[in-house]
């Protein structure tokens, strides 16, 4: 025994050993053959950078092996990790779906906040909107003004949110979160986690969130904009003076 290695999988650490390729070939009488060729790749750009190979390259290699199999030049079983570990793949997809559900709930709450804000804005500016309609401003212009104001609010919120998020991402990527217990990482489902977990920045997630924010804001502002465009000038001015 040269040393002890912690792979992150408790079962593998307790019941497996690491051998040099030549020693394993001698032990298993494989001569110059190998039992399995494992290529680590990532689905996302961040994972591809970490592993050094992307999913497209893995799929391309799988297609080449399948062509050799069809020509009877090679006998091998080629699978992606999702095919070889369907339970793990389903677990990750479930987690990802849960994250989308949480994002959807957050966006619904944001839409309600925008809706309430714009309705209150119209209520407080009823007389102003009535005067604008009275001097000849078209209803669709009033509606467009309400939507533009909502998008301005979304822009301010997006800028502030992205800046705060980038700062927190930097801290998570730079320093990580310490989950160590007595100097060791937690064990969950037979997998021992790293004592310190670090984040990975994904530009796609930021863009998706910002686009979703603008979309939800525009939808939430449609009803207040429609109500603002339907105001009667005389009634709006009278209600504004009473309020």
PDB file of C-alpha atoms in Angstrom:
ATOM      1  CA  UNK A   1       0.000   0.000   0.000  1.00  0.00           C
ATOM      2  CA  UNK A   2       1.562   3.232  -1.164  1.00  0.00           C
ATOM      3  CA  UNK A   3      -1.111   5.603   0.135  1.00  0.00           C
ATOM      4  CA  UNK A   4      -4.784   6.244   0.790  1.00  0.00           C
ATOM      5  CA  UNK A   5      -7.000   8.073  -1.682  1.00  0.00           C
ATOM      6  CA  UNK A   6     -10.369   9.662  -1.072  1.00  0.00           C
ATOM      7  CA  UNK A   7     -12.337   9.529  -4.304  1.00  0.00           C
ATOM      8  CA  UNK A   8     -15.535  10.969  -2.844  1.00  0.00           C
ATOM      9  CA  UNK A   9     -17.472   7.693  -3.051  1.00  0.00           C
ATOM     10  CA  UNK A  10     -17.565   5.849   0.278  1.00  0.00           C
ATOM     11  CA  UNK A  11     -18.222   2.409  -1.258  1.00  0.00           C
ATOM     12  CA  UNK A  12     -15.323   2.793  -3.691  1.00  0.00           C
ATOM     13  CA  UNK A  13     -12.957   3.957  -0.967  1.00  0.00           C
ATOM     14  CA  UNK A  14     -13.896   1.057   1.313  1.00  0.00           C
ATOM     15  CA  UNK A  15     -13.989  -1.721  -1.269  1.00  0.00           C
ATOM     16  CA  UNK A  16     -11.643  -0.723  -4.094  1.00  0.00           C
ATOM     17  CA  UNK A  17      -7.994  -0.142  -4.847  1.00  0.00           C
ATOM     18  CA  UNK A  18      -6.099   1.886  -7.417  1.00  0.00           C
ATOM     19  CA  UNK A  19      -3.605  -0.057  -9.535  1.00  0.00           C
ATOM     20  CA  UNK A  20      -1.212   0.904 -12.254  1.00  0.00           C
ATOM     21  CA  UNK A  21      -2.532  -0.110 -15.670  1.00  0.00           C
ATOM     22  CA  UNK A  22       0.231  -2.649 -16.286  1.00  0.00           C
ATOM     23  CA  UNK A  23      -0.266  -4.220 -12.848  1.00  0.00           C
ATOM     24  CA  UNK A  24      -4.026  -4.512 -13.434  1.00  0.00           C
ATOM     25  CA  UNK A  25      -3.448  -6.100 -16.857  1.00  0.00           C
ATOM     26  CA  UNK A  26      -1.108  -8.653 -15.304  1.00  0.00           C
ATOM     27  CA  UNK A  27      -3.504  -9.396 -12.433  1.00  0.00           C
ATOM     28  CA  UNK A  28      -6.543  -9.803 -14.710  1.00  0.00           C
ATOM     29  CA  UNK A  29      -4.646 -11.488 -17.581  1.00  0.00           C
ATOM     30  CA  UNK A  30      -5.727  -8.817 -20.066  1.00  0.00           C
ATOM     31  CA  UNK A  31      -2.323  -8.539 -21.773  1.00  0.00           C
ATOM     32  CA  UNK A  32      -2.371  -5.131 -23.480  1.00  0.00           C
ATOM     33  CA  UNK A  33      -6.164  -4.706 -23.302  1.00  0.00           C
ATOM     34  CA  UNK A  34      -8.347  -2.582 -21.082  1.00  0.00           C
ATOM     35  CA  UNK A  35     -11.685  -3.383 -19.503  1.00  0.00           C
ATOM     36  CA  UNK A  36     -13.197   0.095 -19.694  1.00  0.00           C
ATOM     37  CA  UNK A  37     -12.267   3.454 -21.174  1.00  0.00           C
ATOM     38  CA  UNK A  38     -13.825   6.341 -19.250  1.00  0.00           C
ATOM     39  CA  UNK A  39     -13.842   9.841 -20.705  1.00  0.00           C
ATOM     40  CA  UNK A  40     -14.963  12.628 -18.369  1.00  0.00           C
ATOM     41  CA  UNK A  41     -16.906  15.355 -20.124  1.00  0.00           C
ATOM     42  CA  UNK A  42     -19.347  18.077 -19.191  1.00  0.00           C
ATOM     43  CA  UNK A  43     -22.754  19.155 -20.455  1.00  0.00           C
ATOM     44  CA  UNK A  44     -22.216  22.830 -19.773  1.00  0.00           C
ATOM     45  CA  UNK A  45     -19.360  25.073 -20.828  1.00  0.00           C
ATOM     46  CA  UNK A  46     -18.179  25.325 -17.223  1.00  0.00           C
ATOM     47  CA  UNK A  47     -18.100  21.525 -16.849  1.00  0.00           C
ATOM     48  CA  UNK A  48     -16.312  21.188 -20.171  1.00  0.00           C
ATOM     49  CA  UNK A  49     -13.603  23.563 -18.951  1.00  0.00           C
ATOM     50  CA  UNK A  50     -13.206  21.586 -15.716  1.00  0.00           C
ATOM     51  CA  UNK A  51     -13.119  18.170 -17.348  1.00  0.00           C
ATOM     52  CA  UNK A  52     -11.227  19.252 -20.463  1.00  0.00           C
ATOM     53  CA  UNK A  53     -13.707  17.762 -22.914  1.00  0.00           C
ATOM     54  CA  UNK A  54     -17.239  18.688 -23.905  1.00  0.00           C
ATOM     55  CA  UNK A  55     -20.332  16.553 -24.396  1.00  0.00           C
ATOM     56  CA  UNK A  56     -20.150  17.117 -28.166  1.00  0.00           C
ATOM     57  CA  UNK A  57     -16.725  15.494 -28.285  1.00  0.00           C
ATOM     58  CA  UNK A  58     -17.940  12.527 -26.233  1.00  0.00           C
ATOM     59  CA  UNK A  59     -20.938  12.059 -28.524  1.00  0.00           C
ATOM     60  CA  UNK A  60     -18.653  12.307 -31.551  1.00  0.00           C
ATOM     61  CA  UNK A  61     -16.384   9.606 -30.138  1.00  0.00           C
ATOM     62  CA  UNK A  62     -19.404   7.426 -29.422  1.00  0.00           C
ATOM     63  CA  UNK A  63     -20.528   7.781 -33.046  1.00  0.00           C
ATOM     64  CA  UNK A  64     -17.075   6.772 -34.290  1.00  0.00           C
ATOM     65  CA  UNK A  65     -17.064   3.695 -32.044  1.00  0.00           C
ATOM     66  CA  UNK A  66     -20.549   2.792 -33.297  1.00  0.00           C
ATOM     67  CA  UNK A  67     -19.262   2.990 -36.900  1.00  0.00           C
ATOM     68  CA  UNK A  68     -16.401   0.626 -36.031  1.00  0.00           C
ATOM     69  CA  UNK A  69     -18.891  -1.738 -34.410  1.00  0.00           C
ATOM     70  CA  UNK A  70     -21.031  -1.736 -37.543  1.00  0.00           C
ATOM     71  CA  UNK A  71     -17.945  -2.616 -39.615  1.00  0.00           C
ATOM     72  CA  UNK A  72     -17.179  -5.527 -37.236  1.00  0.00           C
ATOM     73  CA  UNK A  73     -13.823  -3.959 -36.451  1.00  0.00           C
ATOM     74  CA  UNK A  74     -14.554  -3.489 -32.757  1.00  0.00           C
ATOM     75  CA  UNK A  75     -16.696  -5.124 -30.095  1.00  0.00           C
ATOM     76  CA  UNK A  76     -17.526  -2.609 -27.406  1.00  0.00           C
ATOM     77  CA  UNK A  77     -20.409  -1.080 -25.494  1.00  0.00           C
ATOM     78  CA  UNK A  78     -20.453   2.702 -25.638  1.00  0.00           C
ATOM     79  CA  UNK A  79     -22.638   4.642 -23.221  1.00  0.00           C
ATOM     80  CA  UNK A  80     -22.819   8.159 -21.929  1.00  0.00           C
ATOM     81  CA  UNK A  81     -22.941   8.619 -18.177  1.00  0.00           C
ATOM     82  CA  UNK A  82     -26.692   9.254 -18.413  1.00  0.00           C
ATOM     83  CA  UNK A  83     -27.136   5.858 -20.080  1.00  0.00           C
ATOM     84  CA  UNK A  84     -24.873   4.022 -17.646  1.00  0.00           C
ATOM     85  CA  UNK A  85     -26.244   5.797 -14.547  1.00  0.00           C
ATOM     86  CA  UNK A  86     -29.957   6.435 -15.249  1.00  0.00           C
ATOM     87  CA  UNK A  87     -30.828   6.851 -11.551  1.00  0.00           C
ATOM     88  CA  UNK A  88     -28.205   9.578 -11.116  1.00  0.00           C
ATOM     89  CA  UNK A  89     -29.357  11.233 -14.327  1.00  0.00           C
ATOM     90  CA  UNK A  90     -32.965  11.241 -13.095  1.00  0.00           C
ATOM     91  CA  UNK A  91     -31.880  12.665  -9.733  1.00  0.00           C
ATOM     92  CA  UNK A  92     -30.012  15.544 -11.408  1.00  0.00           C
ATOM     93  CA  UNK A  93     -32.954  16.252 -13.729  1.00  0.00           C
ATOM     94  CA  UNK A  94     -35.280  16.310 -10.721  1.00  0.00           C
ATOM     95  CA  UNK A  95     -33.037  18.798  -8.945  1.00  0.00           C
ATOM     96  CA  UNK A  96     -32.893  20.958 -12.063  1.00  0.00           C
ATOM     97  CA  UNK A  97     -36.684  20.848 -12.403  1.00  0.00           C
ATOM     98  CA  UNK A  98     -36.986  21.887  -8.767  1.00  0.00           C
ATOM     99  CA  UNK A  99     -34.722  24.861  -9.428  1.00  0.00           C
ATOM    100  CA  UNK A 100     -36.919  25.918 -12.364  1.00  0.00           C
ATOM    101  CA  UNK A 101     -40.024  25.620 -10.176  1.00  0.00           C
ATOM    102  CA  UNK A 102     -38.442  27.860  -7.549  1.00  0.00           C
ATOM    103  CA  UNK A 103     -37.480  30.348 -10.267  1.00  0.00           C
ATOM    104  CA  UNK A 104     -41.054  30.282 -11.565  1.00  0.00           C
ATOM    105  CA  UNK A 105     -42.417  31.015  -8.080  1.00  0.00           C
ATOM    106  CA  UNK A 106     -39.964  33.896  -7.649  1.00  0.00           C
ATOM    107  CA  UNK A 107     -40.999  35.342 -11.005  1.00  0.00           C
ATOM    108  CA  UNK A 108     -44.690  35.076 -10.065  1.00  0.00           C
ATOM    109  CA  UNK A 109     -43.970  37.021  -6.871  1.00  0.00           C
ATOM    110  CA  UNK A 110     -42.044  39.595  -8.911  1.00  0.00           C
ATOM    111  CA  UNK A 111     -45.003  39.903 -11.292  1.00  0.00           C
ATOM    112  CA  UNK A 112     -47.374  40.550  -8.382  1.00  0.00           C
ATOM    113  CA  UNK A 113     -45.040  43.233  -7.031  1.00  0.00           C
ATOM    114  CA  UNK A 114     -44.847  44.902 -10.457  1.00  0.00           C
ATOM    115  CA  UNK A 115     -48.615  44.688 -10.875  1.00  0.00           C
ATOM    116  CA  UNK A 116     -49.243  46.272  -7.479  1.00  0.00           C
ATOM    117  CA  UNK A 117     -46.625  48.976  -8.062  1.00  0.00           C
ATOM    118  CA  UNK A 118     -48.000  50.000 -11.442  1.00  0.00           C
ATOM    119  CA  UNK A 119     -51.620  49.983 -10.222  1.00  0.00           C
ATOM    120  CA  UNK A 120     -50.670  52.233  -7.309  1.00  0.00           C
ATOM    121  CA  UNK A 121     -48.730  54.464  -9.695  1.00  0.00           C
ATOM    122  CA  UNK A 122     -51.798  54.854 -11.927  1.00  0.00           C
ATOM    123  CA  UNK A 123     -54.023  55.498  -8.907  1.00  0.00           C
ATOM    124  CA  UNK A 124     -51.731  58.230  -7.596  1.00  0.00           C
ATOM    125  CA  UNK A 125     -51.358  59.836 -11.039  1.00  0.00           C
ATOM    126  CA  UNK A 126     -54.985  59.577 -12.150  1.00  0.00           C
ATOM    127  CA  UNK A 127     -55.371  63.351 -12.521  1.00  0.00           C
ATOM    128  CA  UNK A 128     -52.072  63.629 -14.425  1.00  0.00           C
ATOM    129  CA  UNK A 129     -53.092  60.896 -16.842  1.00  0.00           C
ATOM    130  CA  UNK A 130     -56.536  62.485 -17.245  1.00  0.00           C
ATOM    131  CA  UNK A 131     -54.967  65.836 -18.143  1.00  0.00           C
ATOM    132  CA  UNK A 132     -52.704  64.139 -20.693  1.00  0.00           C
ATOM    133  CA  UNK A 133     -55.706  62.461 -22.292  1.00  0.00           C
ATOM    134  CA  UNK A 134     -57.623  65.740 -22.233  1.00  0.00           C
ATOM    135  CA  UNK A 135     -54.925  67.616 -24.154  1.00  0.00           C
ATOM    136  CA  UNK A 136     -54.932  65.011 -26.910  1.00  0.00           C
ATOM    137  CA  UNK A 137     -52.479  62.281 -25.893  1.00  0.00           C
ATOM    138  CA  UNK A 138     -53.678  59.001 -27.405  1.00  0.00           C
ATOM    139  CA  UNK A 139     -54.709  56.134 -25.103  1.00  0.00           C
ATOM    140  CA  UNK A 140     -52.158  53.789 -26.670  1.00  0.00           C
ATOM    141  CA  UNK A 141     -49.439  56.322 -25.852  1.00  0.00           C
ATOM    142  CA  UNK A 142     -50.547  56.303 -22.202  1.00  0.00           C
ATOM    143  CA  UNK A 143     -50.510  52.495 -22.212  1.00  0.00           C
ATOM    144  CA  UNK A 144     -47.063  52.471 -23.782  1.00  0.00           C
ATOM    145  CA  UNK A 145     -45.843  54.933 -21.166  1.00  0.00           C
ATOM    146  CA  UNK A 146     -46.942  52.611 -18.355  1.00  0.00           C
ATOM    147  CA  UNK A 147     -45.191  49.626 -19.953  1.00  0.00           C
ATOM    148  CA  UNK A 148     -41.993  51.641 -20.504  1.00  0.00           C
ATOM    149  CA  UNK A 149     -42.012  52.736 -16.863  1.00  0.00           C
ATOM    150  CA  UNK A 150     -42.381  49.109 -15.791  1.00  0.00           C
ATOM    151  CA  UNK A 151     -39.448  48.122 -18.000  1.00  0.00           C
ATOM    152  CA  UNK A 152     -37.392  50.927 -16.450  1.00  0.00           C
ATOM    153  CA  UNK A 153     -38.122  49.442 -13.037  1.00  0.00           C
ATOM    154  CA  UNK A 154     -37.124  46.015 -14.369  1.00  0.00           C
ATOM    155  CA  UNK A 155     -33.844  47.464 -15.683  1.00  0.00           C
ATOM    156  CA  UNK A 156     -32.996  48.986 -12.305  1.00  0.00           C
ATOM    157  CA  UNK A 157     -33.887  45.739 -10.550  1.00  0.00           C
ATOM    158  CA  UNK A 158     -31.864  43.678 -13.058  1.00  0.00           C
ATOM    159  CA  UNK A 159     -28.763  45.854 -12.669  1.00  0.00           C
ATOM    160  CA  UNK A 160     -28.910  45.780  -8.867  1.00  0.00           C
ATOM    161  CA  UNK A 161     -29.695  42.066  -8.792  1.00  0.00           C
ATOM    162  CA  UNK A 162     -26.940  41.111 -11.234  1.00  0.00           C
ATOM    163  CA  UNK A 163     -24.348  43.180  -9.355  1.00  0.00           C
ATOM    164  CA  UNK A 164     -25.298  41.637  -6.013  1.00  0.00           C
ATOM    165  CA  UNK A 165     -25.432  38.178  -7.583  1.00  0.00           C
ATOM    166  CA  UNK A 166     -22.016  38.558  -9.219  1.00  0.00           C
ATOM    167  CA  UNK A 167     -20.527  39.682  -5.926  1.00  0.00           C
ATOM    168  CA  UNK A 168     -21.997  36.690  -4.082  1.00  0.00           C
ATOM    169  CA  UNK A 169     -20.887  34.372  -6.915  1.00  0.00           C
ATOM    170  CA  UNK A 170     -17.364  35.755  -6.643  1.00  0.00           C
ATOM    171  CA  UNK A 171     -17.295  35.024  -2.909  1.00  0.00           C
ATOM    172  CA  UNK A 172     -18.667  31.521  -3.505  1.00  0.00           C
ATOM    173  CA  UNK A 173     -16.184  30.792  -6.296  1.00  0.00           C
ATOM    174  CA  UNK A 174     -13.231  32.358  -4.494  1.00  0.00           C
ATOM    175  CA  UNK A 175     -13.799  31.164  -0.931  1.00  0.00           C
ATOM    176  CA  UNK A 176     -16.533  28.529  -1.171  1.00  0.00           C
ATOM    177  CA  UNK A 177     -18.696  27.183   1.663  1.00  0.00           C
ATOM    178  CA  UNK A 178     -17.141  25.199   4.481  1.00  0.00           C
ATOM    179  CA  UNK A 179     -19.162  22.035   5.205  1.00  0.00           C
ATOM    180  CA  UNK A 180     -16.406  20.195   7.014  1.00  0.00           C
ATOM    181  CA  UNK A 181     -17.087  18.207  10.183  1.00  0.00           C
ATOM    182  CA  UNK A 182     -13.951  17.382  12.153  1.00  0.00           C
ATOM    183  CA  UNK A 183     -11.918  18.268   9.100  1.00  0.00           C
ATOM    184  CA  UNK A 184     -13.850  15.946   6.742  1.00  0.00           C
ATOM    185  CA  UNK A 185     -16.717  16.509   4.335  1.00  0.00           C
ATOM    186  CA  UNK A 186     -20.251  15.322   4.890  1.00  0.00           C
ATOM    187  CA  UNK A 187     -21.382  11.942   3.552  1.00  0.00           C
ATOM    188  CA  UNK A 188     -24.725  11.701   1.755  1.00  0.00           C
ATOM    189  CA  UNK A 189     -26.107   8.718  -0.128  1.00  0.00           C
ATOM    190  CA  UNK A 190     -22.756   6.955  -0.125  1.00  0.00           C
ATOM    191  CA  UNK A 191     -20.956   9.959  -1.563  1.00  0.00           C
ATOM    192  CA  UNK A 192     -18.558  11.946   0.568  1.00  0.00           C
ATOM    193  CA  UNK A 193     -18.702  15.621  -0.294  1.00  0.00           C
ATOM    194  CA  UNK A 194     -15.708  17.878  -0.374  1.00  0.00           C
ATOM    195  CA  UNK A 195     -15.092  19.726   2.926  1.00  0.00           C
ATOM    196  CA  UNK A 196     -15.375  23.001   1.017  1.00  0.00           C
ATOM    197  CA  UNK A 197     -17.779  23.445  -1.887  1.00  0.00           C
ATOM    198  CA  UNK A 198     -17.101  26.068  -4.556  1.00  0.00           C
ATOM    199  CA  UNK A 199     -19.468  27.666  -7.014  1.00  0.00           C
ATOM    200  CA  UNK A 200     -19.253  27.770 -10.808  1.00  0.00           C
ATOM    201  CA  UNK A 201     -20.344  30.827 -12.783  1.00  0.00           C
ATOM    202  CA  UNK A 202     -22.661  30.219 -15.730  1.00  0.00           C
ATOM    203  CA  UNK A 203     -23.341  33.167 -18.018  1.00  0.00           C
ATOM    204  CA  UNK A 204     -26.372  31.407 -19.506  1.00  0.00           C
ATOM    205  CA  UNK A 205     -28.176  31.374 -16.142  1.00  0.00           C
ATOM    206  CA  UNK A 206     -27.699  35.132 -15.715  1.00  0.00           C
ATOM    207  CA  UNK A 207     -29.005  35.893 -19.216  1.00  0.00           C
ATOM    208  CA  UNK A 208     -31.978  33.556 -18.759  1.00  0.00           C
ATOM    209  CA  UNK A 209     -32.932  35.188 -15.452  1.00  0.00           C
ATOM    210  CA  UNK A 210     -32.712  38.722 -16.877  1.00  0.00           C
ATOM    211  CA  UNK A 211     -34.780  37.829 -19.943  1.00  0.00           C
ATOM    212  CA  UNK A 212     -37.374  36.119 -17.744  1.00  0.00           C
ATOM    213  CA  UNK A 213     -37.513  39.225 -15.533  1.00  0.00           C
ATOM    214  CA  UNK A 214     -38.208  41.498 -18.511  1.00  0.00           C
ATOM    215  CA  UNK A 215     -40.818  39.118 -19.885  1.00  0.00           C
ATOM    216  CA  UNK A 216     -42.680  38.803 -16.590  1.00  0.00           C
ATOM    217  CA  UNK A 217     -42.527  42.568 -16.018  1.00  0.00           C
ATOM    218  CA  UNK A 218     -43.966  43.291 -19.468  1.00  0.00           C
ATOM    219  CA  UNK A 219     -46.787  40.802 -18.935  1.00  0.00           C
ATOM    220  CA  UNK A 220     -47.578  42.129 -15.460  1.00  0.00           C
ATOM    221  CA  UNK A 221     -47.721  45.697 -16.811  1.00  0.00           C
ATOM    222  CA  UNK A 222     -50.273  44.894 -19.550  1.00  0.00           C
ATOM    223  CA  UNK A 223     -53.338  45.137 -17.313  1.00  0.00           C
ATOM    224  CA  UNK A 224     -52.314  48.438 -15.620  1.00  0.00           C
ATOM    225  CA  UNK A 225     -51.414  49.819 -19.049  1.00  0.00           C
ATOM    226  CA  UNK A 226     -54.804  48.783 -20.420  1.00  0.00           C
ATOM    227  CA  UNK A 227     -56.576  50.415 -17.473  1.00  0.00           C
ATOM    228  CA  UNK A 228     -54.570  53.606 -17.896  1.00  0.00           C
ATOM    229  CA  UNK A 229     -55.481  53.798 -21.572  1.00  0.00           C
ATOM    230  CA  UNK A 230     -59.185  53.280 -20.786  1.00  0.00           C
ATOM    231  CA  UNK A 231     -59.437  56.247 -18.413  1.00  0.00           C
ATOM    232  CA  UNK A 232     -62.029  58.915 -19.212  1.00  0.00           C
ATOM    233  CA  UNK A 233     -60.346  62.354 -19.071  1.00  0.00           C
ATOM    234  CA  UNK A 234     -63.147  64.138 -17.139  1.00  0.00           C
ATOM    235  CA  UNK A 235     -63.629  61.333 -14.620  1.00  0.00           C
ATOM    236  CA  UNK A 236     -59.881  60.908 -14.165  1.00  0.00           C
ATOM    237  CA  UNK A 237     -59.382  64.628 -13.469  1.00  0.00           C
ATOM    238  CA  UNK A 238     -62.310  64.692 -11.060  1.00  0.00           C
ATOM    239  CA  UNK A 239     -61.127  61.596  -9.158  1.00  0.00           C
ATOM    240  CA  UNK A 240     -57.610  63.011  -9.025  1.00  0.00           C
ATOM    241  CA  UNK A 241     -58.834  66.230  -7.455  1.00  0.00           C
ATOM    242  CA  UNK A 242     -60.917  64.350  -4.884  1.00  0.00           C
ATOM    243  CA  UNK A 243     -57.983  62.135  -3.912  1.00  0.00           C
TER     244      UNK A 243
END
